[in-house]
Amino acid sequence: MTITPASVVSARDLGLTFETNDGPVNALTGVNLDVNKGDFVSFIGPSGCGKTTFLRVIADLEKPTSGAITVNGTTPEDARKNRSYGYVFQAAALYPWRTIEKNIALPLEIMGYSAADQKARIDRTLDLVNLTGFGKKFPWQLSGGMQQRASIARALAFDADLLLMDEPFGALDEIVRDHLNEQLLKLWDRTNKTICFVTHSIPEAVYLSTKIVVMSPRPGRVTDIIESTLPKERPLDIRESPEFLEIASRVREGLRAGHSYDE
Amino acid sequence: MEKSNFFKDRVMPVGVILLALLVIWYVAVIFLNVPFERDTAARAGTAITFSEILPKTMFQQRPVLPAPHQVIAEIWNTTVLMPITSKRSLVYHAWITLSATLLGFGIGTVLGILLAVGIVHNRAMDRSLMPWVIASQTIPILAIAPMIIVVLNAVGISGLLPKALISTYLSFFPIVVGMVKGLRSPEQIQLDLMHTYYASPSQTFWKLRWPSSMPYLFTSLKVAIAISLVGAIVGELPTGAVSGLGARLLAGSYYGQTVQIWSALFMAAALAATLVIIVGFAHTAVLKRMGTRA
Ligand SMILES: Nc1ncnc2c1ncn2[C@@H]1O[C@H](COP(=O)(O)OP(=O)(O)OP(=O)(O)O)[C@@H](O)[C@H]1O
Ligand SMILES: [Mg+2]
């Protein structure tokens, strides 16, 4: 196994089996994947195919039961201890007793950023997710979509080169989603972050990614990896271009092939 | 609008129950005190009519059950009309009991929280301590209260502390149980978030577990403060204490001073209610600061 310095995530024959009361559940089997520095990788696949589980393995929230994985060239545990990634969960997971700005400050407090730096970062990330003016509100005073945006701001507030996002825009309406997709691309372009992004939406995956990982369930495995040929500069209307539609149909094919209809 | 609602929602229901209780009480007074008047009249050989007996049952010296106005008059006489320094002042006795209550409650709260922190963070403590904590409460407090006081007296500790320790014995239990639950109440996703930040155990405690446990803590504190008072009173009973509400109860029953017993009981109840209400206000204030939905 050779690891190039640019490799951010490298999985070899990765497998994870949950031992449950109803017997073992194969959440991941034989996953081989390389994510390079600066990649924008989308994971797409039906519910229960192990997308969240894979992200959690990268984040050292689950331990694989077979195979090997490195993050930034080290074990996931060391990568976590180096605070090398920000994680956006499927649910917002804001702390209800903290205001929005205090929620964004949480990782900054833990990682020991100075008060002035905290303030600047809170303002910047609130602006980034269009929540300026909502910093003093408590989570329950915000809509579900706004809460999710606040949780994205929280993950962007500190300097992690890798961003793990688990269906961050799943709860948002189309317009806000478009806007945030654009913002995310700009941010990615500007900061040169590496992003792993789980989604259920084919257009979203194609629009955002440099690499699309198609997964299928029972057991969770990777069925196709599609390198995008779209340019890095992507206006929203690129989604009507023939090139875009071709990639989208390849993703759809991949999903169909991996999907069993016999239930 | 606001006011009439407050009257309708709060004052009315409580008032109706209070009125009903008073009626029941007066009826009971008549039933329980009539035999004594009948006996007295019979011994004197005089015939007495029911309408003559009725008023007498309301003003006996040592009634089986004193009437509400007798109790109220006694409370008034021993609080407002009596200097606090007097040994007969109910305020003085209440203060003696209250100080033991508060000291015991304070120690119990700190002890309970420390035990809960240990139990939540340490598997060995969880296994070894929790059964003892529960077992401690299966021993009747009336049985061990005298022993605690005798043992502590023997080693030279007397006065406030032994009584307070009985309060502690009772009050640490709901705190431990509530706080163990509260400190374990964060959801997995909230803990995972801390894990991704590589937060230290103390950061996870102060920024997640502790704030999560606040609603549980205050619910426990309300129970704990009320039983602390019970503990302090029980602590006064077996020791022949001369001051405190427990001593008043005991002295009252020695000398058949039922009016004194009942007024001490009411004082204890009022004290308990006040303490619970104060904790309730603190609860509301803390939750408000934590942004809980109004
Ligand atoms: N902690 C766990 N214990 C047991 N089984 C689990 C656990 N977490 C996930 N699984 C199982 O692993 C499989 C993959 O779950 P995962 O959450 O990764 O799916 P997903 O692709 O993220 O689905 P979705 O799109 O619905 O979020 C599922 O069959 C799920 O039931
Ligand atoms: Mg998922």
Coordinates of C-alpha atoms and ligand atoms in Angstrom, one line a residue:
Chain A
M1 CA 0.0 0.0 0.0
T2 CA 1.6 3.2 -1.1
I3 CA 0.3 6.6 0.0
T4 CA 1.0 9.6 -2.0
P5 CA 1.5 12.8 0.1
A6 CA -1.6 14.3 -1.5
S7 CA -3.9 11.4 -0.3
V8 CA -6.3 12.7 2.3
V9 CA -8.4 9.6 2.7
S10 CA -7.3 6.2 1.5
A11 CA -9.4 3.1 2.1
R12 CA -8.3 -0.5 1.2
D13 CA -10.7 -3.4 1.4
L14 CA -12.5 -1.6 4.2
G15 CA -15.2 -3.5 6.0
L16 CA -17.4 -2.8 8.9
T17 CA -19.8 -5.2 10.5
F18 CA -22.1 -4.1 13.3
E19 CA -22.9 -6.8 15.9
T20 CA -26.5 -6.4 16.7
N21 CA -29.0 -8.4 18.7
D22 CA -30.5 -9.6 15.5
G23 CA -27.1 -10.8 14.2
P24 CA -24.3 -9.1 12.3
V25 CA -25.1 -6.2 9.9
N26 CA -22.6 -5.6 7.1
A27 CA -22.6 -1.9 6.8
L28 CA -19.5 -1.8 4.6
T29 CA -17.6 -4.4 2.6
G30 CA -14.6 -4.2 0.4
V31 CA -14.5 -0.4 0.1
N32 CA -11.5 0.9 -1.9
L33 CA -11.3 4.6 -2.3
D34 CA -8.8 7.4 -2.6
V35 CA -9.6 11.0 -1.9
N36 CA -6.9 13.4 -2.8
K37 CA -6.2 16.8 -1.5
G38 CA -8.6 19.4 -2.9
D39 CA -11.1 16.8 -4.1
F40 CA -14.8 17.3 -3.7
V41 CA -16.2 13.8 -3.3
S42 CA -19.9 13.0 -3.2
F43 CA -21.3 9.8 -1.8
I44 CA -24.7 8.8 -3.3
G45 CA -26.7 5.7 -2.8
P46 CA -30.0 4.4 -1.4
S47 CA -30.8 4.7 2.3
G48 CA -28.9 2.2 4.4
C49 CA -26.0 1.6 2.0
G50 CA -23.4 2.8 4.5
K51 CA -22.7 6.4 3.5
T52 CA -23.0 7.7 7.0
T53 CA -21.0 4.8 8.3
F54 CA -18.2 5.4 5.9
L55 CA -18.0 9.1 7.0
R56 CA -18.0 8.0 10.6
V57 CA -15.1 5.7 10.0
I58 CA -13.1 8.6 8.5
A59 CA -14.0 10.6 11.5
D60 CA -12.9 7.9 14.0
L61 CA -16.5 7.6 15.3
E62 CA -16.6 4.0 14.2
K63 CA -13.8 1.4 14.0
P64 CA -13.6 -0.7 10.9
T65 CA -13.7 -4.4 11.4
S66 CA -11.5 -5.3 8.4
G67 CA -9.2 -3.6 5.9
A68 CA -7.2 -0.4 6.4
I69 CA -7.8 3.3 6.2
T70 CA -5.6 6.3 6.5
V71 CA -6.6 9.9 6.9
N72 CA -4.0 12.5 6.1
G73 CA -1.5 9.7 6.0
T74 CA -2.2 8.6 9.6
T75 CA -4.8 6.6 11.5
P76 CA -8.3 8.2 11.7
E77 CA -7.7 8.5 15.5
D78 CA -4.5 10.5 15.0
A79 CA -6.2 12.7 12.4
R80 CA -9.0 13.3 14.8
K81 CA -6.6 14.2 17.6
N82 CA -5.0 16.7 15.1
R83 CA -8.4 18.2 14.6
S84 CA -8.0 17.8 10.9
Y85 CA -11.6 17.6 10.0
G86 CA -14.9 19.3 10.5
Y87 CA -18.1 17.1 10.7
V88 CA -21.6 18.2 9.7
F89 CA -24.0 15.6 11.0
Q90 CA -27.2 14.5 9.3
A91 CA -29.1 16.4 12.1
A92 CA -28.0 19.9 13.2
A93 CA -27.0 18.7 16.8
L94 CA -26.9 22.3 18.1
Y95 CA -26.7 22.6 21.9
P96 CA -30.1 24.0 22.9
W97 CA -28.8 26.0 25.8
R98 CA -26.3 27.9 23.7
T99 CA -27.2 30.7 21.3
I100 CA -26.3 30.3 17.6
E101 CA -23.0 32.3 18.1
K102 CA -22.2 30.3 21.2
N103 CA -22.8 27.1 19.3
I104 CA -20.4 28.2 16.6
A105 CA -17.9 29.2 19.4
L106 CA -18.1 25.7 20.9
P107 CA -15.2 24.1 18.8
L108 CA -13.3 27.4 19.1
E109 CA -13.5 27.4 22.9
I110 CA -12.4 23.8 23.0
M111 CA -9.5 24.3 20.6
G112 CA -8.4 27.4 22.5
Y113 CA -8.9 30.2 20.0
S114 CA -8.6 33.7 21.5
A115 CA -11.7 35.7 22.2
A116 CA -11.1 38.2 19.4
D117 CA -10.4 35.5 16.9
Q118 CA -13.6 33.7 18.0
K119 CA -15.6 36.8 17.4
A120 CA -14.1 37.3 13.9
R121 CA -14.7 33.7 13.0
I122 CA -18.3 33.7 14.2
D123 CA -19.1 36.8 12.2
R124 CA -17.4 35.4 9.1
T125 CA -19.1 32.0 9.2
L126 CA -22.5 33.5 10.0
D127 CA -22.2 35.7 7.0
L128 CA -21.1 32.7 4.9
V129 CA -24.3 30.8 5.7
N130 CA -26.5 33.8 5.5
L131 CA -27.4 33.9 9.2
T132 CA -26.0 37.4 10.0
G133 CA -28.2 38.9 12.7
F134 CA -29.3 35.5 14.1
G135 CA -26.2 35.0 16.3
K136 CA -28.1 35.9 19.5
K137 CA -31.0 33.6 18.9
F138 CA -31.5 30.2 20.5
P139 CA -31.7 27.2 18.2
W140 CA -35.4 26.6 18.8
Q141 CA -36.1 30.1 17.5
L142 CA -34.8 29.1 14.1
S143 CA -36.3 27.0 11.4
G144 CA -34.9 23.5 10.7
G145 CA -33.0 24.7 7.6
M146 CA -31.5 27.6 9.5
Q147 CA -30.4 25.3 12.3
Q148 CA -28.7 23.1 9.7
R149 CA -26.9 26.1 8.2
A150 CA -25.8 27.1 11.7
S151 CA -24.3 23.6 12.1
I152 CA -22.4 24.1 8.9
A153 CA -21.1 27.4 10.2
R154 CA -19.9 25.6 13.3
A155 CA -17.9 23.1 11.2
L156 CA -16.4 25.9 9.1
A157 CA -15.3 28.1 12.0
F158 CA -12.1 26.3 12.8
D159 CA -9.2 25.5 10.4
A160 CA -9.7 21.9 9.3
D161 CA -8.6 21.0 5.8
L162 CA -11.1 18.2 5.5
L163 CA -14.9 18.7 5.7
L164 CA -17.1 15.7 6.2
M165 CA -20.8 16.6 5.4
D166 CA -23.6 14.1 5.9
E167 CA -26.6 15.3 3.9
P168 CA -26.2 18.9 5.1
F169 CA -28.8 20.3 2.7
G170 CA -31.3 17.5 2.9
A171 CA -33.8 19.5 4.9
L172 CA -33.6 22.7 2.8
D173 CA -35.8 24.1 0.1
E174 CA -34.6 24.1 -3.5
I175 CA -33.7 27.8 -3.7
V176 CA -31.7 27.9 -0.4
R177 CA -30.1 24.7 -1.5
D178 CA -29.0 26.2 -4.8
H179 CA -27.6 29.2 -3.0
L180 CA -25.7 27.1 -0.4
N181 CA -24.4 24.8 -3.2
E182 CA -22.9 27.8 -4.9
Q183 CA -21.5 29.2 -1.6
L184 CA -20.0 25.8 -0.8
L185 CA -18.3 25.6 -4.2
K186 CA -16.9 29.1 -3.8
L187 CA -15.6 28.2 -0.3
W188 CA -14.1 25.0 -1.5
D189 CA -12.4 26.9 -4.4
R190 CA -11.1 29.6 -2.1
T191 CA -9.9 27.5 0.8
N192 CA -8.7 24.5 -1.1
K193 CA -10.4 22.3 1.5
T194 CA -11.1 18.6 0.8
I195 CA -14.8 17.8 1.0
C196 CA -16.6 14.5 1.5
F197 CA -20.3 15.1 0.9
V198 CA -23.2 12.7 1.3
T199 CA -26.3 13.4 -0.7
H200 CA -29.4 11.7 -2.1
S201 CA -29.7 14.2 -5.0
I202 CA -28.1 13.3 -8.3
P203 CA -28.0 17.0 -9.6
E204 CA -26.4 18.1 -6.4
A205 CA -23.8 15.4 -6.5
V206 CA -22.9 16.2 -10.2
Y207 CA -23.0 20.0 -9.7
L208 CA -20.6 19.9 -6.7
S209 CA -18.2 17.1 -7.2
T210 CA -14.9 16.3 -8.8
K211 CA -15.6 12.6 -7.9
I212 CA -18.9 10.8 -7.4
V213 CA -18.9 7.6 -5.4
V214 CA -22.0 5.5 -6.1
M215 CA -22.8 3.0 -3.3
S216 CA -25.3 0.1 -3.0
P217 CA -26.7 -1.7 0.0
R218 CA -26.7 -5.2 1.3
P219 CA -23.9 -5.2 1.9
G220 CA -22.7 -1.6 1.7
R221 CA -20.2 -1.4 -1.1
V222 CA -18.9 1.0 -3.8
T223 CA -20.3 0.2 -7.2
D224 CA -18.9 3.0 -9.3
I225 CA -16.6 5.9 -9.0
I226 CA -17.2 8.7 -11.6
E227 CA -14.6 11.4 -12.2
S228 CA -16.3 14.6 -13.2
T229 CA -15.2 16.3 -16.4
L230 CA -16.9 19.6 -15.5
P231 CA -14.7 22.7 -15.2
K232 CA -13.9 24.0 -11.7
E233 CA -15.8 27.2 -12.5
R234 CA -19.5 26.2 -12.3
P235 CA -22.3 28.6 -12.7
L236 CA -25.7 27.3 -11.7
D237 CA -26.9 27.0 -15.3
I238 CA -24.1 24.5 -16.0
R239 CA -26.8 22.0 -14.9
E240 CA -28.5 22.3 -18.3
S241 CA -25.3 21.6 -20.3
P242 CA -25.1 18.2 -22.2
E243 CA -21.9 17.4 -20.3
F244 CA -23.7 17.7 -17.0
L245 CA -26.6 15.7 -18.1
E246 CA -24.3 12.9 -19.3
I247 CA -22.6 12.6 -16.0
A248 CA -26.0 12.6 -14.3
S249 CA -27.3 9.8 -16.4
R250 CA -24.1 7.8 -15.6
V251 CA -24.8 8.2 -11.9
R252 CA -28.4 7.2 -12.4
E253 CA -27.3 4.1 -14.3
G254 CA -24.9 3.2 -11.4
L255 CA -27.6 3.7 -8.8
R256 CA -30.0 1.5 -10.8
A257 CA -27.5 -1.3 -11.3
G258 CA -26.8 -1.4 -7.6
H259 CA -30.5 -1.2 -6.6
S260 CA -32.4 -4.4 -6.1
Y261 CA -36.1 -4.1 -6.8
D262 CA -37.0 -7.5 -5.5
E263 CA -38.6 -6.5 -2.2
Chain B
M1 CA -57.5 40.0 31.1
E2 CA -54.2 38.7 32.6
K3 CA -55.5 39.2 36.1
S4 CA -58.9 37.5 35.7
N5 CA -57.1 34.6 34.1
F6 CA -54.7 34.3 37.0
F7 CA -57.7 34.4 39.3
K8 CA -59.6 31.8 37.3
D9 CA -56.6 29.5 36.7
R10 CA -54.7 29.7 39.9
V11 CA -56.6 31.2 42.8
M12 CA -60.0 29.6 42.2
P13 CA -58.9 25.9 42.1
V14 CA -56.7 26.3 45.1
G15 CA -59.3 28.3 46.9
V16 CA -62.0 25.7 46.3
I17 CA -59.9 22.9 47.7
L18 CA -58.9 25.0 50.7
L19 CA -62.5 25.8 51.5
A20 CA -63.5 22.1 51.2
L21 CA -60.6 21.1 53.5
L22 CA -61.7 23.7 56.1
V23 CA -65.3 22.4 56.0
I24 CA -64.1 18.8 56.5
W25 CA -61.8 19.9 59.3
Y26 CA -64.5 21.7 61.2
V27 CA -66.9 18.7 60.8
A28 CA -64.1 16.5 62.1
V29 CA -63.5 18.8 65.1
I30 CA -67.1 18.5 66.1
F31 CA -67.1 14.7 65.8
L32 CA -63.9 14.2 67.6
N33 CA -64.4 16.7 70.4
V34 CA -68.0 16.0 71.3
P35 CA -67.4 12.9 73.4
F36 CA -65.2 14.8 75.8
E37 CA -67.9 17.4 76.4
R38 CA -70.6 14.7 76.8
D39 CA -68.4 13.0 79.4
T40 CA -67.8 16.2 81.3
A41 CA -71.5 17.0 81.3
A42 CA -72.4 13.4 82.4
R43 CA -69.9 13.5 85.2
A44 CA -71.3 16.8 86.4
G45 CA -74.7 15.2 86.1
T46 CA -76.1 18.0 83.9
A47 CA -78.0 17.4 80.7
I48 CA -76.5 19.2 77.7
T49 CA -78.0 19.8 74.3
F50 CA -76.2 19.5 71.0
S51 CA -76.5 23.2 70.3
E52 CA -74.8 23.8 73.7
I53 CA -72.0 21.3 73.0
L54 CA -71.2 22.7 69.5
P55 CA -69.5 26.0 70.5
K56 CA -67.6 24.2 73.3
T57 CA -65.9 21.8 70.9
M58 CA -64.4 24.8 69.2
F59 CA -62.5 26.2 72.2
Q60 CA -61.2 23.2 74.3
Q61 CA -58.0 23.5 76.1
R62 CA -56.7 20.1 74.9
P63 CA -58.9 19.1 72.1
V64 CA -58.4 15.8 70.3
L65 CA -58.4 17.9 67.1
P66 CA -58.0 21.6 67.5
A67 CA -60.1 23.8 65.3
P68 CA -58.4 25.8 62.5
H69 CA -58.9 29.1 64.3
Q70 CA -57.2 27.8 67.4
V71 CA -54.2 26.8 65.4
I72 CA -54.1 30.1 63.6
A73 CA -54.4 32.0 66.9
E74 CA -51.5 29.9 68.4
I75 CA -49.3 30.5 65.4
W76 CA -50.1 34.2 65.5
N77 CA -49.3 34.4 69.2
T78 CA -46.0 32.4 69.0
T79 CA -44.7 34.2 65.9
V80 CA -45.9 37.8 65.5
L81 CA -46.7 38.5 69.1
M82 CA -43.6 36.9 70.6
P83 CA -40.0 38.1 70.5
I84 CA -37.8 35.8 68.4
T85 CA -35.4 35.4 71.3
S86 CA -38.1 33.8 73.4
K87 CA -37.8 30.0 73.9
R88 CA -41.5 29.8 73.1
S89 CA -41.3 31.6 69.8
L90 CA -42.1 29.4 66.8
V91 CA -39.9 31.5 64.6
Y92 CA -37.0 30.7 66.9
H93 CA -37.7 27.0 66.7
A94 CA -38.3 27.1 63.0
W95 CA -34.9 28.8 62.6
I96 CA -33.2 26.1 64.6
T97 CA -34.7 23.4 62.3
L98 CA -34.1 25.5 59.2
S99 CA -30.4 25.9 59.9
A100 CA -29.9 22.1 60.2
T101 CA -32.0 21.6 57.1
L102 CA -29.9 24.0 55.0
L103 CA -26.6 22.7 56.2
G104 CA -27.7 19.1 55.6
F105 CA -29.1 20.0 52.2
G106 CA -25.9 21.7 51.2
I107 CA -23.7 18.8 52.2
G108 CA -26.2 16.3 50.6
T109 CA -26.2 18.3 47.4
V110 CA -22.4 18.4 47.1
L111 CA -22.1 14.8 48.1
G112 CA -24.8 13.7 45.7
I113 CA -23.3 15.5 42.8
L114 CA -19.8 14.2 43.5
L115 CA -21.1 10.7 43.8
A116 CA -23.0 11.1 40.5
V117 CA -20.0 12.4 38.7
G118 CA -18.0 9.5 39.9
I119 CA -20.6 7.0 38.9
V120 CA -21.0 8.5 35.5
H121 CA -17.3 8.6 34.7
N122 CA -16.1 5.4 36.3
R123 CA -17.5 1.9 35.6
A124 CA -16.1 0.5 38.8
M125 CA -17.9 3.2 40.9
D126 CA -21.1 2.6 38.9
R127 CA -21.1 -1.1 39.8
S128 CA -19.9 -0.8 43.4
L129 CA -21.5 2.3 44.6
M130 CA -25.0 2.4 43.1
P131 CA -26.3 -0.7 45.1
W132 CA -25.1 0.9 48.3
V133 CA -26.7 4.2 47.5
I134 CA -30.0 2.4 47.0
A135 CA -29.5 0.2 50.0
S136 CA -28.9 3.2 52.2
Q137 CA -32.4 4.3 51.6
T138 CA -34.0 1.0 52.6
I139 CA -33.0 1.5 56.2
P140 CA -35.7 3.4 58.0
I141 CA -34.4 6.8 59.0
L142 CA -36.2 6.6 62.4
A143 CA -34.1 3.6 63.2
I144 CA -30.7 5.0 62.5
A145 CA -31.2 8.6 63.4
P146 CA -30.7 8.0 67.2
M147 CA -27.6 5.9 66.5
I148 CA -26.1 8.6 64.3
I149 CA -26.6 11.2 67.0
V150 CA -25.4 9.0 69.8
V151 CA -22.3 7.9 67.9
L152 CA -21.4 11.5 66.9
N153 CA -22.0 12.7 70.4
A154 CA -19.6 10.0 71.6
V155 CA -16.9 11.4 69.4
G156 CA -17.6 14.9 70.5
I157 CA -19.7 16.2 67.7
S158 CA -23.0 17.6 68.9
G159 CA -25.4 20.4 68.1
L160 CA -26.2 21.4 64.5
L161 CA -24.0 18.9 62.6
P162 CA -25.6 15.6 63.7
K163 CA -29.1 16.8 62.8
A164 CA -27.8 18.2 59.5
L165 CA -26.2 14.8 58.7
I166 CA -29.5 13.1 59.0
S167 CA -30.8 15.6 56.5
T168 CA -27.8 14.8 54.3
Y169 CA -28.5 11.1 54.6
L170 CA -32.0 11.6 53.2
S171 CA -31.2 14.3 50.6
F172 CA -28.1 13.0 48.9
F173 CA -30.2 10.1 47.4
P174 CA -32.5 12.0 45.0
I175 CA -29.5 14.2 44.0
V176 CA -27.4 11.1 43.1
V177 CA -30.2 9.4 41.2
G178 CA -31.3 12.6 39.4
M179 CA -27.7 13.7 38.5
V180 CA -26.7 10.3 37.3
K181 CA -29.6 10.4 34.9
G182 CA -28.9 14.1 34.0
L183 CA -25.2 13.6 33.4
R184 CA -26.1 10.7 31.1
S185 CA -28.8 12.6 29.3
P186 CA -26.8 14.1 26.4
E187 CA -27.7 12.4 23.1
Q188 CA -25.1 10.3 21.2
I189 CA -24.9 12.9 18.5
Q190 CA -24.0 15.6 21.0
L191 CA -21.3 13.4 22.5
D192 CA -20.0 12.5 19.0
L193 CA -19.6 16.2 18.3
M194 CA -17.4 16.5 21.3
H195 CA -15.5 13.5 20.1
T196 CA -14.8 15.0 16.7
Y197 CA -13.3 18.1 18.5
Y198 CA -11.1 15.9 20.6
A199 CA -12.5 17.6 23.6
S200 CA -11.0 16.6 27.0
P201 CA -13.2 14.8 29.5
S202 CA -13.4 18.0 31.6
Q203 CA -14.5 20.0 28.6
T204 CA -17.1 17.4 27.7
F205 CA -18.3 17.6 31.3
W206 CA -18.5 21.4 31.7
K207 CA -19.8 22.2 28.1
L208 CA -22.1 19.3 27.6
R209 CA -22.9 17.0 30.6
W210 CA -23.3 19.7 33.2
P211 CA -25.6 22.0 31.3
S212 CA -27.6 18.9 30.1
S213 CA -28.2 17.9 33.7
M214 CA -29.6 21.2 34.9
P215 CA -33.3 20.3 34.6
Y216 CA -32.6 17.0 36.4
L217 CA -30.6 18.7 39.1
F218 CA -33.4 21.1 40.0
T219 CA -36.1 18.5 40.0
S220 CA -33.9 16.6 42.5
L221 CA -33.2 19.7 44.5
K222 CA -36.9 20.2 45.1
V223 CA -37.4 16.7 46.5
A224 CA -34.1 17.0 48.4
I225 CA -34.9 20.3 50.2
A226 CA -38.3 19.0 51.3
I227 CA -36.9 15.7 52.8
S228 CA -34.0 17.6 54.3
L229 CA -36.5 19.3 56.5
V230 CA -38.1 16.0 57.3
G231 CA -34.6 14.8 58.2
A232 CA -33.9 17.7 60.5
I233 CA -37.2 17.2 62.3
V234 CA -36.6 13.5 62.7
G235 CA -33.2 14.3 64.0
E236 CA -34.7 16.3 66.8
L237 CA -37.2 13.7 67.9
P238 CA -35.1 10.9 69.4
T239 CA -32.6 13.1 71.2
G240 CA -34.8 15.0 73.6
A241 CA -33.8 18.2 71.8
V242 CA -35.2 21.2 73.5
S243 CA -35.4 23.5 70.5
G244 CA -36.5 23.0 66.9
L245 CA -39.8 22.1 65.4
G246 CA -39.2 18.5 66.1
A247 CA -38.8 19.3 69.8
R248 CA -42.0 21.3 69.8
L249 CA -43.8 18.3 68.3
L250 CA -42.4 16.0 70.9
A251 CA -43.1 18.3 73.8
G252 CA -46.6 18.9 72.6
S253 CA -47.3 15.2 72.5
Y254 CA -45.9 14.6 76.0
Y255 CA -48.1 17.2 77.5
G256 CA -51.1 16.7 75.3
Q257 CA -50.7 20.2 73.8
T258 CA -52.4 19.4 70.6
V259 CA -52.7 23.0 69.6
Q260 CA -48.9 23.3 69.9
I261 CA -48.4 20.1 67.8
W262 CA -50.6 21.3 65.0
S263 CA -49.1 24.8 64.9
A264 CA -45.6 23.2 64.7
L265 CA -46.9 21.0 61.9
F266 CA -48.2 23.9 60.0
M267 CA -45.0 25.8 60.5
A268 CA -43.1 22.9 59.1
A269 CA -45.4 22.6 56.1
A270 CA -45.1 26.3 55.4
L271 CA -41.3 26.1 55.7
A272 CA -41.2 23.2 53.3
A273 CA -43.5 25.0 50.8
T274 CA -41.3 28.1 51.0
L275 CA -38.1 26.2 50.5
V276 CA -39.5 24.3 47.5
I277 CA -40.8 27.5 46.0
I278 CA -37.4 29.2 46.4
V279 CA -35.8 26.2 44.6
G280 CA -38.5 26.5 42.0
F281 CA -37.6 30.2 41.3
A282 CA -33.9 29.3 41.0
H283 CA -34.9 26.5 38.6
T284 CA -36.9 28.9 36.4
A285 CA -34.2 31.6 36.5
V286 CA -31.5 29.1 35.4
L287 CA -33.6 27.6 32.7
K288 CA -34.4 31.0 31.4
R289 CA -30.7 31.9 31.2
M290 CA -30.2 28.7 29.3
G291 CA -32.7 29.8 26.7
T292 CA -35.4 27.2 27.3
R293 CA -38.5 28.0 25.4
A294 CA -40.9 30.0 27.5
Ligands
LIG1 N1 -24.8 1.8 15.4 C1 -25.3 0.9 14.6 N2 -25.6 -0.4 15.0 C2 -26.1 -1.3 14.2 N3 -26.3 -1.1 12.9 C3 -26.1 0.1 12.3 C4 -25.5 1.1 13.2 N4 -25.4 2.2 12.4 C5 -25.8 1.9 11.2 N5 -26.2 0.6 11.1 C6 -26.6 -0.1 9.9 O1 -25.7 0.0 8.9 C7 -26.3 0.2 7.7 C8 -25.7 1.5 7.0 O2 -26.2 2.6 7.8 P1 -25.9 4.1 7.4 O3 -26.4 4.9 8.4 O4 -24.4 4.2 7.1 O5 -26.7 4.3 6.0 P2 -26.8 5.6 5.1 O6 -26.3 5.2 3.8 O7 -26.2 6.8 5.8 O8 -28.4 5.8 5.0 P3 -29.3 7.1 4.9 O9 -29.2 7.6 3.5 O10 -30.6 6.7 5.3 O11 -28.7 8.1 5.9 C9 -27.8 0.2 7.9 O12 -28.2 -1.1 7.6 C10 -27.9 0.5 9.4 O13 -29.0 -0.2 9.8
MG2 MG -27.0 8.5 6.6

